[in-house]
Short mmCIF file of C-alpha atoms in Angstrom, two decimals:
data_model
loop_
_atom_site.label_atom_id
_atom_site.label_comp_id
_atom_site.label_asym_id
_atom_site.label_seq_id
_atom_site.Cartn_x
_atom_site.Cartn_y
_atom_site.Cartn_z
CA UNK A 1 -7.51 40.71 19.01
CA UNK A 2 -5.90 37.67 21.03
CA UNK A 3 -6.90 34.15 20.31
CA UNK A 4 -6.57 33.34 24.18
CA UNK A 5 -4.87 34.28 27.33
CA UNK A 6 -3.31 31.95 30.09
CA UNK A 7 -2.21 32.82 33.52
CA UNK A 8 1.28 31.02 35.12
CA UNK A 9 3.72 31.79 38.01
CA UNK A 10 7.42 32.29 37.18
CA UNK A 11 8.04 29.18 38.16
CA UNK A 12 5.27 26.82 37.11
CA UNK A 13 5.92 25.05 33.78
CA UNK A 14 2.60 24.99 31.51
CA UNK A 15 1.85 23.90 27.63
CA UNK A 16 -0.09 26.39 25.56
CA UNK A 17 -2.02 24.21 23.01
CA UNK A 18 -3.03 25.72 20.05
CA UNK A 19 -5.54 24.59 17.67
CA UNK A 20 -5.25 24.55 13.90
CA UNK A 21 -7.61 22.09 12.86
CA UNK A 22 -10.42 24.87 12.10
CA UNK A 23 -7.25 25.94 9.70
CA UNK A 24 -6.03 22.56 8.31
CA UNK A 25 -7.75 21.40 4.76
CA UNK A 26 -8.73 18.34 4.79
CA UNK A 27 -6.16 15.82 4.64
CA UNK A 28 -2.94 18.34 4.98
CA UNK A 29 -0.55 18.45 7.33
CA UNK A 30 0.93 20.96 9.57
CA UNK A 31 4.52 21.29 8.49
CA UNK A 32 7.50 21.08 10.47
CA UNK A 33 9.44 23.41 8.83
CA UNK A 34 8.76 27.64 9.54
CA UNK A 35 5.58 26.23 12.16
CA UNK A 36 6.90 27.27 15.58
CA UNK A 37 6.44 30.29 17.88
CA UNK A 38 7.64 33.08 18.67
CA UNK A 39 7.90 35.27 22.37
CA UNK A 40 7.63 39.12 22.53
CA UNK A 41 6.38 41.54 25.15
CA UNK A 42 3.07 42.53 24.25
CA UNK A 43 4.46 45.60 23.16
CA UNK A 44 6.37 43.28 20.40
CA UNK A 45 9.89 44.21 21.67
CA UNK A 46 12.23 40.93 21.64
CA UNK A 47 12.07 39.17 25.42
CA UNK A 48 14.99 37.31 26.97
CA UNK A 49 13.18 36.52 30.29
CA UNK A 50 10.60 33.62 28.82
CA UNK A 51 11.45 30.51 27.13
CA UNK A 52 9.94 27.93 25.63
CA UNK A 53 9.63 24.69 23.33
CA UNK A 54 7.15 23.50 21.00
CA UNK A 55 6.33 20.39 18.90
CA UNK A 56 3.68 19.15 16.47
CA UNK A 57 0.46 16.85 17.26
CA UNK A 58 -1.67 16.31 14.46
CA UNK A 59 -3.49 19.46 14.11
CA UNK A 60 -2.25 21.30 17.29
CA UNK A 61 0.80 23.13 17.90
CA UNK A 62 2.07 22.46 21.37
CA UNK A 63 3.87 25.09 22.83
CA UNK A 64 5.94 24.61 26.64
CA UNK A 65 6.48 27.31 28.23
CA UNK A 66 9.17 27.32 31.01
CA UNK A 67 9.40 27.88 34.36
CA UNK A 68 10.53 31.77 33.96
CA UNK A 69 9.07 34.82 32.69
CA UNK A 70 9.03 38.24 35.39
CA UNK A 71 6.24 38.04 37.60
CA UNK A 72 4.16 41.62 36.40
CA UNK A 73 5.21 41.06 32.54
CA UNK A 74 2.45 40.09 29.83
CA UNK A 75 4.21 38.23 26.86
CA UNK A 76 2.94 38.01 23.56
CA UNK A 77 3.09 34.40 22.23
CA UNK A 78 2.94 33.96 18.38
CA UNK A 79 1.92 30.78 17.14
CA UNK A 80 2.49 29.74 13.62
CA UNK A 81 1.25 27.02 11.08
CA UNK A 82 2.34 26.38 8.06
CA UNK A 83 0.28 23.78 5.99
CA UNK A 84 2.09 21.30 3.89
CA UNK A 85 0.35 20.85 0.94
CA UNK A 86 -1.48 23.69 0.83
CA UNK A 87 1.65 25.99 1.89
CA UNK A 88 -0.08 28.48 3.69
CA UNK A 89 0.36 30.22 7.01
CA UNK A 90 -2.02 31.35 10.06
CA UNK A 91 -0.55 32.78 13.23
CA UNK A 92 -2.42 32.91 16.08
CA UNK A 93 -1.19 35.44 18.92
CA UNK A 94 -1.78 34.64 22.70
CA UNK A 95 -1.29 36.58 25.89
CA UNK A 96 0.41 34.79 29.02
CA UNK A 97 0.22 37.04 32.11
CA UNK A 98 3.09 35.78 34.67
CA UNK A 99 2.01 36.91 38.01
CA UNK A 100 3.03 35.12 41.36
CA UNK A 101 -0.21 37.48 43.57
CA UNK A 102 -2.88 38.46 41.51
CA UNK A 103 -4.22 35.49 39.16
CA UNK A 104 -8.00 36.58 38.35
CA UNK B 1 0.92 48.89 43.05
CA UNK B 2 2.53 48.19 39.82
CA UNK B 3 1.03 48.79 36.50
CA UNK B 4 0.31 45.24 35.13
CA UNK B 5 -1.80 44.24 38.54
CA UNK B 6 -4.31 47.65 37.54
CA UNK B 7 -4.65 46.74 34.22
CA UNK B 8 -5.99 43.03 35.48
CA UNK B 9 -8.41 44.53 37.78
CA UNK B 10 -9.70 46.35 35.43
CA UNK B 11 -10.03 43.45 32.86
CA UNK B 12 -11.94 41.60 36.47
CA UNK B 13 -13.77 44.48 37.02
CA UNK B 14 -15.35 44.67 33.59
CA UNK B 15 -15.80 40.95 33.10
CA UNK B 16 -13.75 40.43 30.46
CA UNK B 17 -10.32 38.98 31.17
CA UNK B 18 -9.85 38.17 27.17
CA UNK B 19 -10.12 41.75 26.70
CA UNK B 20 -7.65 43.17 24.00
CA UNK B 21 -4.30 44.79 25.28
CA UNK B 22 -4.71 47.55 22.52
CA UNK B 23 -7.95 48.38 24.35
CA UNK B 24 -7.35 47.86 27.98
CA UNK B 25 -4.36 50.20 27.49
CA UNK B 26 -6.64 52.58 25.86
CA UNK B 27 -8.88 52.37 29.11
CA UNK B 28 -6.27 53.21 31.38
CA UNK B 29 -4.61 55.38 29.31
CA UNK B 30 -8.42 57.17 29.34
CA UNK B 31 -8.76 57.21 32.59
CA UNK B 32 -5.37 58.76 33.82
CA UNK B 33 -6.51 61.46 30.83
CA UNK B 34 -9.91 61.78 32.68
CA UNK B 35 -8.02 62.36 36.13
CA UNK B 36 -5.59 64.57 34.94
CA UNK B 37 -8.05 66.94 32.73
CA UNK B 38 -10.33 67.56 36.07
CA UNK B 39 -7.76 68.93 37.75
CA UNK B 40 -3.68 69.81 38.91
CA UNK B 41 -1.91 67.66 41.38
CA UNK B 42 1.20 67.53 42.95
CA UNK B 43 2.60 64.84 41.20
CA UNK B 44 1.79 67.11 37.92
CA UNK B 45 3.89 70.00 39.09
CA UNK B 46 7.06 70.83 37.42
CA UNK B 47 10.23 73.22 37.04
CA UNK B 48 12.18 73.97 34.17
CA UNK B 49 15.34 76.22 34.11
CA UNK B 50 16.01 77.62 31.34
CA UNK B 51 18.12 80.53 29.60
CA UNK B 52 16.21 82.89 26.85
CA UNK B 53 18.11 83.74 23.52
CA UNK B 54 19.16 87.48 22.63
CA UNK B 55 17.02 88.31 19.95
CA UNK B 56 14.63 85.47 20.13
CA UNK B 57 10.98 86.24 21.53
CA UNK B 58 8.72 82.89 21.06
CA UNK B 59 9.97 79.98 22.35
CA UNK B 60 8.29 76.38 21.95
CA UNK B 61 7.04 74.66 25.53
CA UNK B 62 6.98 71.18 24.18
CA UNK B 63 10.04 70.90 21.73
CA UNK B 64 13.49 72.17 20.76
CA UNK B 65 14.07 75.15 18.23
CA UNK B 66 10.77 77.31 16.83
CA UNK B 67 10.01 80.40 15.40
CA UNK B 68 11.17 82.67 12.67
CA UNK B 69 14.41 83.00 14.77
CA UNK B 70 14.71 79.32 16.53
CA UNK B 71 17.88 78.49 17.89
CA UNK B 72 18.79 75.35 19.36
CA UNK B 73 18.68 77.08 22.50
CA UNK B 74 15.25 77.61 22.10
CA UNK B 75 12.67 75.65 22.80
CA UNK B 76 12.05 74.28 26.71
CA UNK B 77 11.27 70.82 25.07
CA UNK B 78 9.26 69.98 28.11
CA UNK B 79 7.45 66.98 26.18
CA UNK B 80 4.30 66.61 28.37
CA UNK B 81 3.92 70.11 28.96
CA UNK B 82 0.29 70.60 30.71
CA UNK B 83 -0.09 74.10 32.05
CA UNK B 84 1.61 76.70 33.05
CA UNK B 85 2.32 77.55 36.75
CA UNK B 86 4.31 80.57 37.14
CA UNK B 87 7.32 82.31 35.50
CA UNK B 88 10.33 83.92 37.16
CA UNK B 89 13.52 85.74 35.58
CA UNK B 90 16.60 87.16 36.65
CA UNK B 91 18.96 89.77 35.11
CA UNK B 92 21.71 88.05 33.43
CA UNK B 93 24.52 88.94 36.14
CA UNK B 94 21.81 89.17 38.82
CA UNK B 95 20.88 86.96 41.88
CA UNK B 96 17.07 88.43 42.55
CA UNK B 97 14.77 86.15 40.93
CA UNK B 98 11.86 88.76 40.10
CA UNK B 99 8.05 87.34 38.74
CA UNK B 100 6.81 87.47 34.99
CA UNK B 101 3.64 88.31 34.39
CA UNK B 102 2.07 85.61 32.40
CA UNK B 103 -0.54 87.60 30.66
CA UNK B 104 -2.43 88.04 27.15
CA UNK B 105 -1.75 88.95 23.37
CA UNK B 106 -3.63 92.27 24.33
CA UNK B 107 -1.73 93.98 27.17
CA UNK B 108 1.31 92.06 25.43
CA UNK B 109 0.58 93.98 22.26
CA UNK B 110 0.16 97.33 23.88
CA UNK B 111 3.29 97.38 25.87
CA UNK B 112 5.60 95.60 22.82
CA UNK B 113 8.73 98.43 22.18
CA UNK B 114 10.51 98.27 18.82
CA UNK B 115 13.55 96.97 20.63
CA UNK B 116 14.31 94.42 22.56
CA UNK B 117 14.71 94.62 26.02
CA UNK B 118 14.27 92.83 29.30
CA UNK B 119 11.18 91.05 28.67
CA UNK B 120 8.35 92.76 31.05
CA UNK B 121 5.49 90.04 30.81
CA UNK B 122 4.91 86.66 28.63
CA UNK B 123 2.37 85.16 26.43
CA UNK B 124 1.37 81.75 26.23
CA UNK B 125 -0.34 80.54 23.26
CA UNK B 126 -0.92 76.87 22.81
CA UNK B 127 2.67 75.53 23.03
CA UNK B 128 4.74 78.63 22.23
CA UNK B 129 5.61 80.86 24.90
CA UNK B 130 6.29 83.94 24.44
CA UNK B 131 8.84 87.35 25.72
CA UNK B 132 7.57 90.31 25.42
CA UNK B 133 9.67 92.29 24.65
CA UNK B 134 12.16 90.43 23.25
CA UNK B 135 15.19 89.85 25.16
CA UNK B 136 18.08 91.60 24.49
CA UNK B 137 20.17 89.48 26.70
CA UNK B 138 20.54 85.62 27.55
CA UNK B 139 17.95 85.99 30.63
CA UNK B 140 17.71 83.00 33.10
CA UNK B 141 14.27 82.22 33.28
CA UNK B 142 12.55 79.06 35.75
CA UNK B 143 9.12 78.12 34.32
CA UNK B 144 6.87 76.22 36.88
CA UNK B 145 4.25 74.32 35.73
CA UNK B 146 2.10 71.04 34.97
CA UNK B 147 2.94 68.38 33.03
CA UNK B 148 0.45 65.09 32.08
CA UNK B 149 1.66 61.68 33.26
CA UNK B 150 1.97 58.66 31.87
CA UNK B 151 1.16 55.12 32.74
CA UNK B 152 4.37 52.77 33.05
CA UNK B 153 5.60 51.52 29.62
CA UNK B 154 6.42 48.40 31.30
CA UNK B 155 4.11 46.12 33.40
CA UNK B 156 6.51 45.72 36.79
CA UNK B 157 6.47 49.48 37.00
CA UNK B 158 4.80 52.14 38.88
CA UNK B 159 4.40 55.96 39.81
CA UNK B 160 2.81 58.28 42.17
CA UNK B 161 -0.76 57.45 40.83
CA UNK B 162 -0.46 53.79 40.99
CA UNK B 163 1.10 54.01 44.13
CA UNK B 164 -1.05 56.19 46.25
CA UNK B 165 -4.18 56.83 43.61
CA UNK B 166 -4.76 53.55 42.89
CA UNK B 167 -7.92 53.68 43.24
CA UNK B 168 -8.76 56.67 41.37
CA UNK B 169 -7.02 55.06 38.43
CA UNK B 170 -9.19 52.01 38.86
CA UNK B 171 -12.23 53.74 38.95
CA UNK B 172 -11.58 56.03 35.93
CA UNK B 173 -10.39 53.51 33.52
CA UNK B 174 -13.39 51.16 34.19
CA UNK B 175 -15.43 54.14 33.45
CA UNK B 176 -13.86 54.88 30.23
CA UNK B 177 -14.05 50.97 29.88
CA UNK B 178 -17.40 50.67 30.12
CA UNK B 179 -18.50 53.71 28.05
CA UNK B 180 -16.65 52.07 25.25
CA UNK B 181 -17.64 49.02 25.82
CA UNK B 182 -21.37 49.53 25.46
CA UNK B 183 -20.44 52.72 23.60
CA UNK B 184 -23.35 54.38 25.59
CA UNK B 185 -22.60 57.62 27.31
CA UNK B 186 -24.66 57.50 30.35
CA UNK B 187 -22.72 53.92 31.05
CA UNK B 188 -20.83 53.21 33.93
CA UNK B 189 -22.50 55.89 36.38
CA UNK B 190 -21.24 54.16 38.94
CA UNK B 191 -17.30 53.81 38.17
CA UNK B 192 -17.82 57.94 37.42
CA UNK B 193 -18.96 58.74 40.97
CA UNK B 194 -15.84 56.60 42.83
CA UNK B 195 -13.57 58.17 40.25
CA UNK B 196 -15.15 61.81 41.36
CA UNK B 197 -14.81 61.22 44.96
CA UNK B 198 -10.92 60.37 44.24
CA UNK B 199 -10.03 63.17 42.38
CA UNK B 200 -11.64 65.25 44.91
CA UNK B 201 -9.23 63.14 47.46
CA UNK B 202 -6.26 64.36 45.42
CA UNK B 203 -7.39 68.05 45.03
CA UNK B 204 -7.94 68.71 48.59
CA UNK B 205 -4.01 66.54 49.35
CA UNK B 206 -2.35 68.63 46.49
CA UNK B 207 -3.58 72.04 48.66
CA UNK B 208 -2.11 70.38 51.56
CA UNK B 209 0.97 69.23 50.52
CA UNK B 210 1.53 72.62 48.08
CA UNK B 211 0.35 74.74 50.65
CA UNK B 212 -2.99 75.73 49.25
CA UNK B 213 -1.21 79.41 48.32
CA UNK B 214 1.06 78.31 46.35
CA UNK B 215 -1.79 77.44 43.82
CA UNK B 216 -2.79 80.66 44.09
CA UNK B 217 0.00 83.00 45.32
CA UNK B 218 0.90 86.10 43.18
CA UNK B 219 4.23 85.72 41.21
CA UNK B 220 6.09 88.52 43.56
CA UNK B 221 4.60 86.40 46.40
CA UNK B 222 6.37 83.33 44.78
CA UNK B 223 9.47 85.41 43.80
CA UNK B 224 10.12 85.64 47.62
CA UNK B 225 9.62 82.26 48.55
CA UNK B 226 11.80 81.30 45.65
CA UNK B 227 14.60 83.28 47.03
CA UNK B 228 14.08 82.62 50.30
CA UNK B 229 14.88 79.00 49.72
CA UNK B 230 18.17 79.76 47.72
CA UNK B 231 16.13 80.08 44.27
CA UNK B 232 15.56 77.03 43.49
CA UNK B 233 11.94 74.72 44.12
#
């Protein structure tokens, strides 16, 4: 099951913001080390064509996706947390459909 | 159209663009199986040359070597082996392409010599096809038939269903779709009469384009043809 789903062009440039705080104990941290993300096609083969940057606010994990990806393609984006105290790890897996026609 | 823009109609058309790609792949995957199980169509249709082993009487359809005496000459390893069409053979120094009775275990069983010989009719029996009798020579043998299709492993491709049976591809994968979804199996009525009215579409095109006899034509009917056009499909 995904977590969420976002539409973009090849060429548009869009954040993905994921939400740990449902996942964060109270008064932890999201760690900086091994949190991050991770790009595959949705059939989890390794994908050159989409990029991407991410960095830490609070208890969300935001992810920027660049202006690629192949217009047809659905990427898998893994998201992961890891907590700092409490040293443990959620992923959260999203689906971003880059289409330059259809955009339902 | 290519693959990826199907699978989001059919996410529109069932109101649920969050759906899960394990199960919207299963829906379209279901529906091309739904298409392809009501009937043959051109796009289906398949030949496979192949050369039968001295000695060696079953042969798998869908893999490599089988059988007590598998060689790795064997099998016809056609992977998405449907049905079978017709079967033709030709002496080994020959040119005449001549019919082969595709027929049953019975009138294979009461016409099997003790030796092996130019095979006089074939068996098919799930995926193992079989010479009876069993050559005694390295016979050429063509084997026309049906294979299933697949959708497009990738989302920016196509075939002949998503190019000119779009619709028909729509309309059976929302069906499957919605049975599942409401996992009721009088669901999605509607999606199951469009999807009927396509594959009729295709049946009555396939006659057309495959000359409606050729679905039906007798193998020595097809044995002419097939030498008339220099023995080969």
């Amino acid at each position: 099951m995904i977590d969420g789903y976002l539409y973009k062009s090849p060429t548009e440039k869009k954040i993905l913001t994921v939400d740990f705080s449902a996942e964060l104990p109270s008064g932890d941290t999201i760690a900086t080390a091994t949190t991050g993300f991770t790009i595959t096609s949705m059939a989890g083969v390794t994908n050159t064509s989409m990029t991407g940057t991410s960095a830490i606010s609070s208890a969300l994990l935001l992810i920027t996706l660049n202006a690629d990806g192949t217009d047809g393609l659905d990427y898998r984006v893994t998201a992961t947390a890891k907590m700092t105290t409490a040293t443990t790890i959620f992923d959260k897996f999203f689906e971003v459909r880059v289409r330059t026609k259809v955009k339902v | 159209m290519i693959y990826s823009a199907l699978r989001d109609l059919v996410r529109t058309k069932l109101g649920q663009p969050d759906l899960d790609p394990t199960e919207l792949d299963l829906f379209c995957d279901g529906g091309r199986h739904e298409l392809e199980s009501r009937g043959q169509y051109y796009f289906n249709a398949g030949l496979k040359d192949h050369t039968l082993v001295s000695g060696e009487g079953n042969y798998s359809l869908t893999s490599t070597p089988s059988g007590p005496n598998a060689s790795a000459a064997n099998g016809f390893n056609l992977t998405s082996y449907k049905e079978h069409r017709s079967l033709f053979i030709r002496d080994v120094a020959g040119t005449a392409w001549l019919g082969l009775p595709i027929g049953s275990w019975q009138s294979g069983l009461d016409m099997l010599p003790t030796t092996s010989a130019k095979p006089q009719m074939a068996v098919v029996e799930n995926e193992t096809l079989w010479f009876v009798p069993t050559p005694n020579a390295a016979y050429p043998v063509k084997l026309l038939h049906w294979n299933w299709s697949a959708n497009p492993a990738a989302g920016t491709s196509t075939d002949e269903i998503l190019t000119r049976w779009y619709m028909a591809l729509l309309y059976a994968a929302c069906w499957v779709g919605r049975k599942y979804i409401t996992q009721d199996p009088n669901a999605g009525k509607d999606f199951e009469e469009l999807m009927l009215e396509q594959v009729e579409l295709m049946k009555e095109f396939t006659n057309r384009r495959m000359r409606e006899p050729v679905n039906k034509i007798s193998t020595s009917e097809a044995a002419t043809i097939l030498q008339a056009s220099g023995g080969e499909k």
